[in-house]
XYZ file of C-alpha atoms in Angstrom:
484
model
C -0.109 -0.006 -0.142
C 2.824 2.364 0.459
C 2.912 5.040 -2.532
C -1.006 4.957 -2.730
C -2.515 8.015 -1.441
C -4.384 8.063 1.830
C -7.877 8.669 0.508
C -7.060 5.529 -1.829
C -6.190 3.306 0.775
C -9.369 4.506 3.272
C -11.326 3.614 -0.140
C -9.670 0.010 -0.775
C -10.026 -0.712 3.051
C -13.429 0.077 2.939
C -14.434 -1.929 -0.105
C -12.698 -4.865 1.326
C -14.728 -4.685 4.624
C -17.911 -4.053 2.375
C -17.279 -7.004 0.407
C -16.315 -9.268 3.397
C -19.934 -8.275 5.093
C -21.532 -9.077 1.845
C -20.018 -12.532 1.582
C -20.117 -13.677 5.183
C -23.806 -15.056 5.158
C -22.805 -17.655 2.799
C -20.178 -18.930 5.482
C -22.420 -18.967 8.608
C -23.599 -22.109 9.716
C -26.945 -23.159 8.172
C -26.571 -21.481 4.803
C -28.226 -22.785 1.911
C -25.298 -22.478 -0.491
C -25.000 -24.666 -3.516
C -21.070 -25.110 -3.064
C -20.623 -27.360 -5.778
C -21.777 -24.756 -8.544
C -19.834 -21.976 -6.486
C -16.620 -24.018 -6.925
C -17.105 -24.733 -10.592
C -18.323 -21.217 -11.525
C -15.062 -19.647 -9.497
C -12.758 -22.160 -11.412
C -14.254 -21.276 -14.459
C -13.945 -17.789 -13.968
C -10.294 -18.131 -12.586
C -9.416 -20.140 -15.691
C -10.662 -17.606 -17.698
C -8.669 -14.474 -16.199
C -5.424 -16.783 -17.017
C -5.400 -17.169 -20.831
C -1.679 -15.280 -20.757
C -0.225 -17.309 -18.209
C -0.857 -20.474 -19.559
C 1.676 -21.830 -21.999
C -0.578 -22.603 -25.036
C -3.485 -20.096 -24.691
C -1.069 -17.366 -23.844
C 0.947 -17.847 -26.961
C -2.251 -18.326 -28.978
C -3.779 -14.851 -27.728
C -0.423 -13.387 -28.542
C 0.522 -11.714 -24.880
C -1.408 -10.645 -21.720
C -4.802 -9.228 -21.914
C -5.369 -6.206 -19.949
C -7.414 -6.305 -16.857
C -9.955 -3.460 -18.424
C -10.764 -5.946 -21.011
C -13.892 -7.497 -18.993
C -13.944 -10.252 -21.252
C -15.183 -12.643 -18.893
C -17.760 -10.631 -16.993
C -20.668 -12.928 -18.215
C -19.399 -16.027 -16.000
C -20.012 -13.487 -12.851
C -23.344 -12.628 -14.380
C -24.411 -15.984 -14.782
C -23.352 -16.490 -11.017
C -25.354 -13.594 -9.939
C -28.415 -15.478 -11.591
C -27.909 -18.644 -10.293
C -26.278 -18.210 -7.164
C -27.578 -16.224 -3.896
C -26.015 -12.831 -3.397
C -23.084 -13.782 -0.701
C -22.499 -16.858 -2.982
C -21.981 -14.840 -6.131
C -19.636 -12.446 -3.953
C -17.653 -15.349 -3.100
C -17.337 -16.881 -6.644
C -15.701 -13.734 -8.098
C -12.702 -13.426 -5.564
C -10.475 -16.398 -6.622
C -10.450 -15.192 -10.536
C -9.862 -11.525 -9.349
C -6.873 -12.691 -6.861
C -5.160 -14.783 -9.602
C -5.681 -12.303 -12.588
C -2.473 -10.467 -14.080
C -1.185 -7.255 -13.029
C 0.341 -4.938 -15.108
C 1.471 -1.854 -12.890
C 2.493 -1.655 -9.313
C 1.552 -2.263 -6.177
C 0.362 -5.619 -7.509
C -0.992 -6.788 -3.966
C -3.106 -3.876 -3.354
C -4.464 -3.804 -7.163
C -5.408 -7.467 -6.660
C -7.166 -6.803 -3.329
C -9.046 -3.750 -4.830
C -10.015 -5.710 -7.736
C -11.125 -8.736 -5.450
C -13.130 -6.534 -3.393
C -14.697 -4.625 -6.277
C -15.765 -7.623 -8.159
C -17.315 -9.353 -5.295
C -19.456 -6.036 -4.491
C -20.482 -5.805 -8.018
C -21.264 -9.654 -8.321
C -23.396 -9.397 -4.980
C -25.201 -6.305 -6.261
C -26.086 -7.826 -9.368
C -27.224 -11.146 -7.622
C -29.238 -8.798 -5.297
C -30.899 -7.079 -7.800
C -31.720 -10.460 -9.794
C -33.514 -11.713 -6.569
C -35.380 -8.460 -6.470
C -36.739 -9.167 -9.756
C -37.893 -12.607 -8.963
C -34.805 -14.698 -10.072
C -34.876 -17.252 -13.018
C -37.837 -18.972 -11.499
C -39.127 -22.189 -12.792
C -38.948 -21.359 -16.588
C -35.107 -19.368 -17.071
C -35.800 -19.980 -20.835
C -39.024 -17.588 -20.995
C -39.103 -13.862 -21.754
C -39.726 -13.125 -18.263
C -35.748 -13.970 -17.626
C -34.846 -10.748 -19.421
C -36.217 -8.670 -16.442
C -33.453 -10.071 -13.751
C -30.917 -10.412 -16.505
C -31.328 -6.890 -17.261
C -31.244 -5.799 -13.719
C -28.079 -7.676 -12.764
C -26.511 -6.458 -15.582
C -27.283 -2.862 -14.601
C -26.518 -3.090 -11.050
C -23.212 -4.631 -11.774
C -22.344 -1.825 -14.382
C -23.202 0.780 -11.533
C -21.228 -0.804 -9.026
C -18.283 -1.314 -11.083
C -18.472 2.418 -12.817
C -18.916 4.076 -9.184
C -15.898 2.264 -7.336
C -13.820 2.895 -10.363
C -14.798 6.467 -10.403
C -14.265 6.558 -6.738
C -10.597 5.030 -6.957
C -9.826 7.636 -9.876
C -10.834 10.536 -8.289
C -9.397 9.706 -4.611
C -5.978 8.542 -6.226
C -5.401 10.178 -9.299
C -7.576 13.287 -8.443
C -9.602 13.362 -11.365
C -12.777 15.670 -11.595
C -16.182 14.016 -10.720
C -17.033 14.431 -14.679
C -14.042 12.809 -15.745
C -14.289 9.936 -13.069
C -18.010 8.868 -13.594
C -19.247 10.367 -16.567
C -17.321 9.040 -19.195
C -17.041 5.481 -18.057
C -20.410 5.118 -17.372
C -21.608 6.368 -20.494
C -18.874 3.801 -22.159
C -19.686 0.953 -20.025
C -23.471 0.538 -20.637
C -23.711 -1.031 -23.844
C -20.849 -3.530 -23.163
C -22.612 -4.266 -19.761
C -25.900 -5.283 -21.350
C -24.375 -7.460 -23.878
C -22.505 -9.262 -20.701
C -25.647 -9.462 -19.033
C -27.342 -11.375 -22.191
C -24.369 -13.630 -22.291
C -24.424 -14.526 -18.654
C -28.368 -15.293 -18.906
C -27.438 -17.272 -21.811
C -24.869 -19.490 -19.758
C -27.489 -19.497 -16.620
C -29.905 -20.982 -18.926
C -27.825 -23.715 -20.441
C -26.374 -24.387 -16.922
C -29.765 -25.137 -15.605
C -30.976 -26.866 -18.778
C -30.872 -30.635 -19.254
C -27.306 -30.783 -20.700
C -25.736 -29.441 -17.735
C -23.008 -27.413 -16.978
C -20.676 -28.261 -19.432
C -23.210 -27.022 -21.999
C -22.913 -23.684 -20.444
C -18.925 -23.585 -21.200
C -19.654 -23.312 -25.029
C -20.748 -19.720 -24.361
C -16.786 -19.077 -23.792
C -16.078 -19.436 -26.970
C -16.891 -16.075 -28.351
C -15.722 -14.600 -25.053
C -12.374 -15.995 -25.823
C -12.693 -14.552 -29.545
C -13.634 -11.212 -28.327
C -10.472 -11.505 -25.885
C -8.277 -12.350 -28.695
C -9.515 -9.315 -30.739
C -9.006 -6.991 -27.905
C -5.340 -8.263 -27.764
C -4.610 -7.579 -31.170
C -6.188 -3.998 -30.655
C -4.032 -3.793 -27.533
C -0.890 -4.723 -29.442
C -1.532 -2.202 -32.108
C -1.721 0.536 -29.465
C 1.470 -0.656 -28.317
C 2.946 -0.171 -31.839
C 1.233 3.420 -32.171
C 3.209 4.346 -28.771
C 6.470 3.100 -29.894
C 6.022 5.074 -33.209
C 5.223 8.132 -31.016
C 8.300 7.600 -28.890
C 10.700 6.957 -32.041
C 9.494 10.559 -33.449
C 9.935 12.211 -30.012
C 13.381 10.630 -29.183
C 14.565 12.140 -32.769
C 13.153 15.666 -32.018
C 15.190 15.479 -28.289
C 18.149 14.361 -30.056
C 18.486 16.986 -32.560
C 17.138 19.911 -29.946
C 18.726 19.019 -26.928
C 17.597 22.451 -25.232
C 14.135 20.928 -24.916
C 14.570 17.489 -24.082
C 11.652 16.017 -22.254
C 9.617 19.178 -23.143
C 7.400 17.253 -25.502
C 6.306 14.360 -22.827
C 5.660 17.143 -20.487
C 3.664 19.521 -22.664
C 1.530 15.972 -23.733
C 0.915 15.532 -19.826
C -0.393 19.348 -19.394
C -2.515 18.869 -22.353
C -4.026 15.790 -20.812
C -4.747 17.868 -17.412
C -6.353 20.614 -19.255
C -8.358 18.245 -21.276
C -9.744 16.125 -18.058
C -10.783 19.313 -16.442
C -12.896 20.349 -20.000
C -14.543 16.733 -19.141
C -13.194 15.305 -22.522
C -13.681 11.685 -23.358
C -11.028 8.922 -22.860
C -10.494 8.189 -26.661
C -9.839 11.772 -27.288
C -7.574 12.234 -24.187
C -5.022 9.800 -25.632
C -5.134 11.360 -29.105
C -4.338 14.875 -27.337
C -1.823 13.462 -25.268
C -0.252 12.488 -28.952
C -0.588 16.020 -30.084
C 1.115 17.559 -27.142
C 3.918 14.897 -27.638
C 4.387 15.694 -31.438
C 3.382 19.200 -31.509
C 7.307 19.955 -32.063
C 8.099 16.974 -34.508
C 8.380 19.663 -37.187
C 11.588 20.713 -35.792
C 13.167 17.655 -37.675
C 12.797 19.575 -40.994
C 14.413 22.559 -39.213
C 18.439 22.605 -39.813
C 20.066 21.934 -36.406
C 22.367 25.057 -36.672
C 19.236 27.074 -36.261
C 18.017 25.253 -33.293
C 20.986 25.005 -31.483
C 22.096 28.839 -32.553
C 23.496 30.596 -29.398
C 22.888 34.132 -30.660
C 19.730 35.947 -31.723
C 18.095 34.845 -34.863
C 17.945 36.545 -38.019
C 14.519 37.171 -39.619
C 15.506 34.577 -42.308
C 16.196 32.080 -39.326
C 13.247 32.996 -37.576
C 11.046 32.289 -40.590
C 12.471 28.883 -41.149
C 11.774 28.330 -37.544
C 8.193 29.221 -37.910
C 7.939 26.492 -40.770
C 7.917 23.695 -38.039
C 4.143 23.202 -37.675
C 3.885 22.803 -41.581
C 6.694 20.357 -41.557
C 5.264 18.549 -38.620
C 1.843 18.121 -40.392
C 3.266 16.792 -43.341
C 5.200 14.498 -41.563
C 2.376 12.944 -39.627
C -0.018 13.272 -42.431
C -0.545 9.918 -43.235
C -0.386 8.419 -39.714
C -4.046 7.412 -39.315
C -4.642 6.895 -35.548
C -3.238 10.367 -34.473
C -6.778 12.057 -35.915
C -7.338 15.591 -34.318
C -3.689 15.509 -33.246
C -2.806 16.416 -36.756
C -4.816 19.778 -36.712
C -3.178 20.825 -33.464
C 0.287 20.259 -34.498
C -0.279 22.517 -37.443
C -1.997 25.155 -35.516
C -0.654 25.241 -31.955
C 1.079 28.575 -32.774
C -1.989 30.350 -34.130
C -3.278 33.058 -31.625
C -6.531 34.013 -30.551
C -6.381 37.346 -32.034
C -5.288 36.182 -35.361
C -1.769 37.371 -35.284
C -0.170 33.761 -34.891
C 1.075 31.502 -37.686
C 1.362 29.438 -39.996
C -2.377 30.710 -41.239
C -3.288 33.752 -38.939
C -6.402 31.823 -37.572
C -8.397 33.399 -35.053
C -11.053 32.487 -31.977
C -12.849 29.520 -32.999
C -11.247 29.133 -35.963
C -8.403 27.553 -34.316
C -8.876 23.636 -33.566
C -9.806 22.907 -30.075
C -6.856 20.816 -29.605
C -4.485 23.525 -30.804
C -5.932 25.602 -28.240
C -5.329 23.260 -25.448
C -1.970 22.267 -26.682
C -0.743 26.129 -27.170
C -1.381 26.519 -23.409
C 0.424 23.454 -22.230
C 3.608 24.586 -24.495
C 4.076 28.040 -23.071
C 3.419 26.832 -19.755
C 5.846 24.275 -19.695
C 8.451 26.369 -21.768
C 8.427 28.945 -18.678
C 8.578 26.504 -15.877
C 11.325 24.486 -17.347
C 15.055 24.778 -16.386
C 17.266 25.188 -19.351
C 20.824 25.380 -19.735
C 20.541 29.329 -20.044
C 17.984 30.257 -17.439
C 16.242 29.291 -14.325
C 12.743 27.874 -14.448
C 9.840 30.349 -13.619
C 7.604 29.449 -10.480
C 4.341 27.933 -11.494
C 2.510 30.949 -9.971
C 4.493 33.223 -12.287
C 4.084 31.288 -15.436
C 0.379 31.072 -14.708
C -0.161 34.940 -14.109
C 1.778 35.245 -17.607
C -1.170 33.096 -18.874
C -3.604 34.780 -17.524
C -2.333 38.343 -18.775
C -2.184 36.793 -22.235
C -5.743 35.198 -21.979
C -7.973 36.162 -24.721
C -5.275 37.606 -26.885
C -2.857 34.526 -27.233
C -4.389 31.837 -25.268
C -8.232 30.694 -25.049
C -9.365 31.672 -21.501
C -11.162 28.395 -21.113
C -7.614 26.481 -21.646
C -5.895 28.743 -19.189
C -8.565 28.307 -16.389
C -8.853 24.489 -17.038
C -5.104 24.755 -16.308
C -5.292 26.745 -13.267
C -7.802 23.976 -11.823
C -5.745 20.960 -12.915
C -2.559 22.737 -11.351
C -4.583 23.450 -7.978
C -5.802 19.697 -8.042
C -2.470 18.060 -9.010
C 0.236 20.495 -8.710
C 3.007 20.472 -11.418
C 6.550 18.465 -11.688
C 9.334 20.114 -13.728
C 12.839 19.183 -14.140
C 16.046 20.117 -16.033
C 15.373 19.174 -19.670
C 18.739 20.372 -21.405
C 21.974 17.923 -21.543
C 23.907 20.760 -20.023
C 24.355 21.382 -16.353
C 21.889 24.347 -14.827
C 23.190 28.095 -14.813
C 25.693 29.066 -12.138
C 24.345 29.885 -8.939
C 20.800 28.080 -9.907
C 19.388 26.754 -6.266
C 19.743 23.159 -5.419
C 15.897 22.745 -6.206
C 17.026 23.065 -10.144
C 19.858 20.520 -10.064
C 17.810 17.842 -10.416
C 13.953 16.575 -10.535
C 12.146 19.195 -8.426
C 8.683 20.004 -7.228
C 7.401 23.379 -8.505
C 4.619 24.483 -6.078
C 1.245 24.910 -7.482
C -0.864 28.120 -7.202
C -3.520 28.401 -4.332
C -7.027 26.424 -5.172
C -8.438 30.054 -5.216
C -6.512 31.549 -7.436
C -9.079 32.850 -10.012
C -8.848 34.304 -13.419
C -10.021 37.595 -14.606
C -10.302 35.934 -18.254
C -10.810 37.685 -21.620
C -11.717 41.085 -20.373
C -8.160 41.855 -19.342
C -6.341 44.892 -20.633
C -3.793 43.909 -23.456
C -0.247 43.151 -22.262
C 2.940 42.096 -23.572
C 3.188 38.636 -24.887
C 4.362 35.706 -23.065
C 7.311 35.585 -25.769
C 8.479 39.043 -24.367
C 9.294 37.337 -21.332
C 11.752 35.138 -22.655
C 13.559 36.928 -25.616
C 15.507 36.097 -28.806
C 16.408 32.772 -30.017
C 15.273 30.987 -26.726
C 11.850 32.024 -27.210
C 11.714 30.680 -30.660
C 13.027 27.234 -29.663
C 10.564 27.066 -26.876
C 7.444 27.409 -29.071
C 5.908 30.516 -27.390
C 7.326 33.233 -29.755
C 5.028 35.135 -32.376
C 6.070 36.568 -35.830
C 7.545 39.952 -35.253
C 6.596 42.300 -38.350
C 9.452 44.464 -39.604
């Protein structure tokens, strides 16, 4: 449990206690529990959760299956229709405990998973009982009511607990923690409920439990398809990583900048309530926003003195270079527009096309704020990092002219909630006399939670680029074209 926030630890402990209380009636003397059915369902679910650990199934499926797949939830929903609530909760525990865990701490994650699934199975069985259960005729249309109630209860409990752990462990806003996951999980859990009903009907048929196992075949196929999708996503991330490493090697002054811009972009987007699918694409946009620097001559990127007008024009071509480089990468989607337009300004004086206001794509407006913020709060070889509070004030001053006020407000809320971690990003040592906190990874204090914003009605003020002059401003990606 070490390294887990206190609120998340308390939530895990509470879930474990509640799950134990729900399962306890099955263990009391005199409880009418069909232990043979409980053991068989628990064993089936445990085997289903271990496809990648077996020498044959693992090779067939091509690797591990993420825990979030949920491909075998119909087994638990069948248990909810066949067993009393307390017994259904017990049946979920072995599979949850033996399932693979991709992130640490593994023990705490397994404990949470077991408690979560036990509570969801108990709620599903309780809802099915309240709706009359399968009754004497499980193959009649009337059985759809308890099956639907079980699937809905299962979905609501899982979503509520998932959102609670995200809100306490990762401090996500309520809309992002509960709203999006609920809307995305209703349809899959409805399908799981129908598959669970099919398993329960076959289980109670004259053909017995063995016939119910045939329902697992389409679930294994869906698991295999999901695994292929997971591997494709891994290949996407590897492609992105290779491009970013190429940029970092070429422009050593901004080493690590791209990754932090991607992280800051996601913080902003979560405050705006974007869907998880768009969050991943936006993260790619932030990471790749400067990929066009690969087309800029190295001597220009690494020049120590002020840039000439011609060199500045070359620098300002990097958004178009980047857009051309990623044009054929289909999975980037909206990220391509952000790469092209992240230097546009709200007042229309940016580049490359001078777009204004809502003409600028939403992703580009997010990345512009994240890019400027990280440029100001990163320690480079030629200057110290600015405090987060100073950088935020600068963004607020330029809100409405250079930056979208909505995006700036979202960043301020995210910083108040999560803080910000900054570190030295250049290969060279920090500037002489820099404080010890700038000689390695350092935590930069976030603004106070009540730090408000005046928004778009503030008077016109100097650009952010005016605060970091010359060639360095062009490298950091927050400068604008100067006329004359």
